[in-house]
Amino acid sequence: MADNEQAEGADGAEAASSKKGKLKLIIAVAGFVAILGAGAGWFFLMRGHGEEKHAEAPPLKPPSFVEVPDMMVNLVGAPGERVQYLRVKVVLEIKEEKQVEAIKPNLPRVTDLFQTYLRELRPSDINGSAGLFRLKEELTKRVNNAVAPQQVSAVLFKEIVVQ
């Protein structure tokens, strides 16, 4: 008799666990189908909106450039070391063509500010790409101070040589 009760209890447990397993499987499949349907609906609804924005983009105007006279300065070194020189060719990038004529009269001031700053540099200040990036940012800041109402987008190096 005890064997019969154990057999019936085991069959009942297996039936209950199989029902719970099937229920979990059905819920998981239904959730997956719901997520898949929501993703497909979002894709079809949003697909048409992106095309409208790209059609309205205005054409970009190319930037203008102003040449700065070439500069050659001696770098600050430790006493007893040989003198090193820095030669730089720089171009100013400007967003609008009409600003070029406003900036050209200020080029002597820009050259003076650049020369004064470059003479204070050490060879270690311009080593590597990080040093050149800092130099470019500092020159951009100085040129924007010199041409105050106008704005220069960037200072571009055409040539930079350390001898």
PDB file of C-alpha atoms in Angstrom:
ATOM      1  CA  MET A   1       0.000   0.000   0.000  1.00  0.00           C
ATOM      2  CA  ALA A   2       2.762   2.393   0.787  1.00  0.00           C
ATOM      3  CA  ASP A   3       4.264   1.646  -2.612  1.00  0.00           C
ATOM      4  CA  ASN A   4       0.995   2.591  -4.330  1.00  0.00           C
ATOM      5  CA  GLU A   5       0.788   5.903  -2.442  1.00  0.00           C
ATOM      6  CA  GLN A   6       4.391   6.764  -3.346  1.00  0.00           C
ATOM      7  CA  ALA A   7       3.778   5.928  -7.007  1.00  0.00           C
ATOM      8  CA  GLU A   8       0.656   8.086  -7.086  1.00  0.00           C
ATOM      9  CA  GLY A   9       2.523  10.957  -5.366  1.00  0.00           C
ATOM     10  CA  ALA A  10       5.390  10.745  -7.858  1.00  0.00           C
ATOM     11  CA  ASP A  11       3.009  10.744 -10.838  1.00  0.00           C
ATOM     12  CA  GLY A  12       1.195  13.789  -9.416  1.00  0.00           C
ATOM     13  CA  ALA A  13       4.460  15.677  -8.886  1.00  0.00           C
ATOM     14  CA  GLU A  14       5.623  14.944 -12.426  1.00  0.00           C
ATOM     15  CA  ALA A  15       2.289  16.064 -13.857  1.00  0.00           C
ATOM     16  CA  ALA A  16       2.343  19.296 -11.820  1.00  0.00           C
ATOM     17  CA  SER A  17       5.947  20.083 -12.798  1.00  0.00           C
ATOM     18  CA  SER A  18       5.270  19.374 -16.486  1.00  0.00           C
ATOM     19  CA  LYS A  19       2.244  21.706 -16.381  1.00  0.00           C
ATOM     20  CA  LYS A  20       4.394  24.462 -14.793  1.00  0.00           C
ATOM     21  CA  GLY A  21       7.134  23.889 -17.389  1.00  0.00           C
ATOM     22  CA  LYS A  22       4.670  24.159 -20.261  1.00  0.00           C
ATOM     23  CA  LEU A  23       3.145  27.293 -18.742  1.00  0.00           C
ATOM     24  CA  LYS A  24       6.586  28.932 -18.446  1.00  0.00           C
ATOM     25  CA  LEU A  25       7.396  27.984 -22.034  1.00  0.00           C
ATOM     26  CA  ILE A  26       4.130  29.475 -23.319  1.00  0.00           C
ATOM     27  CA  ILE A  27       4.704  32.722 -21.392  1.00  0.00           C
ATOM     28  CA  ALA A  28       8.294  32.986 -22.701  1.00  0.00           C
ATOM     29  CA  VAL A  29       7.209  32.432 -26.318  1.00  0.00           C
ATOM     30  CA  ALA A  30       4.373  34.964 -25.984  1.00  0.00           C
ATOM     31  CA  GLY A  31       6.794  37.553 -24.532  1.00  0.00           C
ATOM     32  CA  PHE A  32       9.292  36.964 -27.348  1.00  0.00           C
ATOM     33  CA  VAL A  33       6.582  37.376 -29.995  1.00  0.00           C
ATOM     34  CA  ALA A  34       5.363  40.589 -28.314  1.00  0.00           C
ATOM     35  CA  ILE A  35       8.898  42.091 -28.273  1.00  0.00           C
ATOM     36  CA  LEU A  36       9.471  41.074 -31.878  1.00  0.00           C
ATOM     37  CA  GLY A  37       6.161  42.669 -32.940  1.00  0.00           C
ATOM     38  CA  ALA A  38       6.915  45.903 -31.073  1.00  0.00           C
ATOM     39  CA  GLY A  39      10.351  46.136 -32.712  1.00  0.00           C
ATOM     40  CA  ALA A  40       8.936  45.570 -36.185  1.00  0.00           C
ATOM     41  CA  GLY A  41       6.219  48.182 -35.606  1.00  0.00           C
ATOM     42  CA  TRP A  42       8.758  50.747 -34.397  1.00  0.00           C
ATOM     43  CA  PHE A  43      10.958  50.052 -37.439  1.00  0.00           C
ATOM     44  CA  PHE A  44       8.134  50.616 -39.936  1.00  0.00           C
ATOM     45  CA  LEU A  45       6.831  53.730 -38.172  1.00  0.00           C
ATOM     46  CA  MET A  46      10.231  55.416 -37.776  1.00  0.00           C
ATOM     47  CA  ARG A  47      11.592  54.481 -41.205  1.00  0.00           C
ATOM     48  CA  GLY A  48       9.612  57.178 -43.021  1.00  0.00           C
ATOM     49  CA  HIS A  49      10.572  59.995 -40.617  1.00  0.00           C
ATOM     50  CA  GLY A  50      14.328  59.784 -41.234  1.00  0.00           C
ATOM     51  CA  GLU A  51      13.992  60.366 -44.987  1.00  0.00           C
ATOM     52  CA  GLU A  52      12.238  63.722 -44.491  1.00  0.00           C
ATOM     53  CA  LYS A  53      15.070  65.158 -42.393  1.00  0.00           C
ATOM     54  CA  HIS A  54      17.786  64.287 -44.899  1.00  0.00           C
ATOM     55  CA  ALA A  55      15.943  65.925 -47.789  1.00  0.00           C
ATOM     56  CA  GLU A  56      15.833  69.346 -46.038  1.00  0.00           C
ATOM     57  CA  ALA A  57      19.573  69.674 -45.212  1.00  0.00           C
ATOM     58  CA  PRO A  58      21.012  72.905 -46.685  1.00  0.00           C
ATOM     59  CA  PRO A  59      24.236  72.661 -48.698  1.00  0.00           C
ATOM     60  CA  LEU A  60      27.377  73.463 -46.707  1.00  0.00           C
ATOM     61  CA  LYS A  61      29.600  76.355 -47.734  1.00  0.00           C
ATOM     62  CA  PRO A  62      33.303  75.535 -47.949  1.00  0.00           C
ATOM     63  CA  PRO A  63      35.487  77.375 -45.418  1.00  0.00           C
ATOM     64  CA  SER A  64      37.881  80.142 -46.393  1.00  0.00           C
ATOM     65  CA  PHE A  65      41.574  80.231 -45.552  1.00  0.00           C
ATOM     66  CA  VAL A  66      44.006  83.027 -44.734  1.00  0.00           C
ATOM     67  CA  GLU A  67      47.760  82.499 -45.036  1.00  0.00           C
ATOM     68  CA  VAL A  68      49.906  83.713 -42.145  1.00  0.00           C
ATOM     69  CA  PRO A  69      53.514  84.618 -43.026  1.00  0.00           C
ATOM     70  CA  ASP A  70      56.055  81.871 -42.281  1.00  0.00           C
ATOM     71  CA  MET A  71      57.735  82.107 -38.904  1.00  0.00           C
ATOM     72  CA  MET A  72      61.074  80.866 -37.602  1.00  0.00           C
ATOM     73  CA  VAL A  73      61.917  81.189 -33.907  1.00  0.00           C
ATOM     74  CA  ASN A  74      64.532  79.809 -31.551  1.00  0.00           C
ATOM     75  CA  LEU A  75      63.229  77.544 -28.785  1.00  0.00           C
ATOM     76  CA  VAL A  76      64.092  77.934 -25.116  1.00  0.00           C
ATOM     77  CA  GLY A  77      66.719  75.430 -24.055  1.00  0.00           C
ATOM     78  CA  ALA A  78      68.791  74.650 -21.014  1.00  0.00           C
ATOM     79  CA  PRO A  79      72.092  76.538 -20.648  1.00  0.00           C
ATOM     80  CA  GLY A  80      74.858  74.771 -22.530  1.00  0.00           C
ATOM     81  CA  GLU A  81      72.551  72.944 -24.938  1.00  0.00           C
ATOM     82  CA  ARG A  82      72.654  73.691 -28.637  1.00  0.00           C
ATOM     83  CA  VAL A  83      70.056  76.150 -29.897  1.00  0.00           C
ATOM     84  CA  GLN A  84      67.048  74.596 -31.601  1.00  0.00           C
ATOM     85  CA  TYR A  85      64.826  76.380 -34.084  1.00  0.00           C
ATOM     86  CA  LEU A  86      61.151  76.021 -34.930  1.00  0.00           C
ATOM     87  CA  ARG A  87      59.856  76.843 -38.406  1.00  0.00           C
ATOM     88  CA  VAL A  88      56.068  77.042 -38.804  1.00  0.00           C
ATOM     89  CA  LYS A  89      53.763  77.637 -41.759  1.00  0.00           C
ATOM     90  CA  VAL A  90      50.217  78.331 -40.566  1.00  0.00           C
ATOM     91  CA  VAL A  91      46.839  78.847 -42.247  1.00  0.00           C
ATOM     92  CA  LEU A  92      43.745  80.236 -40.518  1.00  0.00           C
ATOM     93  CA  GLU A  93      40.429  78.520 -41.252  1.00  0.00           C
ATOM     94  CA  ILE A  94      37.445  80.894 -41.374  1.00  0.00           C
ATOM     95  CA  LYS A  95      33.795  79.917 -41.775  1.00  0.00           C
ATOM     96  CA  GLU A  96      32.661  82.762 -44.058  1.00  0.00           C
ATOM     97  CA  GLU A  97      34.354  84.468 -46.997  1.00  0.00           C
ATOM     98  CA  LYS A  98      33.298  87.954 -45.882  1.00  0.00           C
ATOM     99  CA  GLN A  99      35.357  87.639 -42.672  1.00  0.00           C
ATOM    100  CA  VAL A 100      38.594  87.237 -44.630  1.00  0.00           C
ATOM    101  CA  GLU A 101      38.786  90.936 -45.514  1.00  0.00           C
ATOM    102  CA  ALA A 102      38.144  91.887 -41.879  1.00  0.00           C
ATOM    103  CA  ILE A 103      40.936  89.615 -40.616  1.00  0.00           C
ATOM    104  CA  LYS A 104      43.688  90.518 -43.122  1.00  0.00           C
ATOM    105  CA  PRO A 105      44.431  93.966 -41.594  1.00  0.00           C
ATOM    106  CA  ASN A 106      45.045  92.236 -38.240  1.00  0.00           C
ATOM    107  CA  LEU A 107      47.670  89.783 -39.566  1.00  0.00           C
ATOM    108  CA  PRO A 108      50.653  91.783 -38.195  1.00  0.00           C
ATOM    109  CA  ARG A 109      49.096  91.579 -34.723  1.00  0.00           C
ATOM    110  CA  VAL A 110      48.469  87.833 -35.176  1.00  0.00           C
ATOM    111  CA  THR A 111      52.065  87.282 -36.303  1.00  0.00           C
ATOM    112  CA  ASP A 112      53.374  89.208 -33.294  1.00  0.00           C
ATOM    113  CA  LEU A 113      51.276  87.168 -30.863  1.00  0.00           C
ATOM    114  CA  PHE A 114      52.363  83.914 -32.494  1.00  0.00           C
ATOM    115  CA  GLN A 115      56.057  84.879 -32.427  1.00  0.00           C
ATOM    116  CA  THR A 116      55.893  85.935 -28.785  1.00  0.00           C
ATOM    117  CA  TYR A 117      54.240  82.673 -27.774  1.00  0.00           C
ATOM    118  CA  LEU A 118      56.432  80.417 -29.910  1.00  0.00           C
ATOM    119  CA  ARG A 119      59.650  81.918 -28.485  1.00  0.00           C
ATOM    120  CA  GLU A 120      58.622  80.731 -25.003  1.00  0.00           C
ATOM    121  CA  LEU A 121      58.277  77.085 -26.055  1.00  0.00           C
ATOM    122  CA  ARG A 122      60.725  74.330 -25.170  1.00  0.00           C
ATOM    123  CA  PRO A 123      61.360  71.412 -27.556  1.00  0.00           C
ATOM    124  CA  SER A 124      59.574  69.098 -25.103  1.00  0.00           C
ATOM    125  CA  ASP A 125      56.402  71.242 -25.357  1.00  0.00           C
ATOM    126  CA  ILE A 126      55.822  70.247 -28.973  1.00  0.00           C
ATOM    127  CA  ASN A 127      56.792  66.576 -28.821  1.00  0.00           C
ATOM    128  CA  GLY A 128      54.203  64.147 -30.130  1.00  0.00           C
ATOM    129  CA  SER A 129      50.674  64.655 -31.339  1.00  0.00           C
ATOM    130  CA  ALA A 130      49.438  65.818 -27.920  1.00  0.00           C
ATOM    131  CA  GLY A 131      52.006  68.630 -27.924  1.00  0.00           C
ATOM    132  CA  LEU A 132      51.001  69.743 -31.410  1.00  0.00           C
ATOM    133  CA  PHE A 133      47.324  69.631 -30.451  1.00  0.00           C
ATOM    134  CA  ARG A 134      47.983  71.867 -27.425  1.00  0.00           C
ATOM    135  CA  LEU A 135      50.004  74.227 -29.629  1.00  0.00           C
ATOM    136  CA  LYS A 136      47.173  74.408 -32.164  1.00  0.00           C
ATOM    137  CA  GLU A 137      44.583  75.122 -29.441  1.00  0.00           C
ATOM    138  CA  GLU A 138      46.742  77.837 -27.884  1.00  0.00           C
ATOM    139  CA  LEU A 139      47.356  79.539 -31.235  1.00  0.00           C
ATOM    140  CA  THR A 140      43.617  79.407 -32.027  1.00  0.00           C
ATOM    141  CA  LYS A 141      42.837  81.072 -28.700  1.00  0.00           C
ATOM    142  CA  ARG A 142      45.424  83.796 -29.320  1.00  0.00           C
ATOM    143  CA  VAL A 143      44.293  84.552 -32.872  1.00  0.00           C
ATOM    144  CA  ASN A 144      40.669  84.833 -31.727  1.00  0.00           C
ATOM    145  CA  ASN A 145      41.771  87.388 -29.113  1.00  0.00           C
ATOM    146  CA  ALA A 146      43.612  89.366 -31.797  1.00  0.00           C
ATOM    147  CA  VAL A 147      40.680  89.504 -34.250  1.00  0.00           C
ATOM    148  CA  ALA A 148      38.119  89.928 -31.462  1.00  0.00           C
ATOM    149  CA  PRO A 149      34.800  90.600 -33.214  1.00  0.00           C
ATOM    150  CA  GLN A 150      35.663  88.068 -35.940  1.00  0.00           C
ATOM    151  CA  GLN A 151      36.065  84.359 -35.223  1.00  0.00           C
ATOM    152  CA  VAL A 152      38.638  81.873 -36.563  1.00  0.00           C
ATOM    153  CA  SER A 153      37.527  78.217 -36.646  1.00  0.00           C
ATOM    154  CA  ALA A 154      40.962  76.633 -36.474  1.00  0.00           C
ATOM    155  CA  VAL A 155      44.667  77.121 -36.931  1.00  0.00           C
ATOM    156  CA  LEU A 156      46.018  74.611 -39.444  1.00  0.00           C
ATOM    157  CA  PHE A 157      49.683  73.640 -39.755  1.00  0.00           C
ATOM    158  CA  LYS A 158      51.001  73.446 -43.296  1.00  0.00           C
ATOM    159  CA  GLU A 159      54.533  72.762 -42.097  1.00  0.00           C
ATOM    160  CA  ILE A 160      56.231  72.463 -38.722  1.00  0.00           C
ATOM    161  CA  VAL A 161      59.951  71.712 -38.435  1.00  0.00           C
ATOM    162  CA  VAL A 162      62.183  71.551 -35.368  1.00  0.00           C
ATOM    163  CA  GLN A 163      65.934  71.782 -36.106  1.00  0.00           C
TER     164      GLN A 163
END
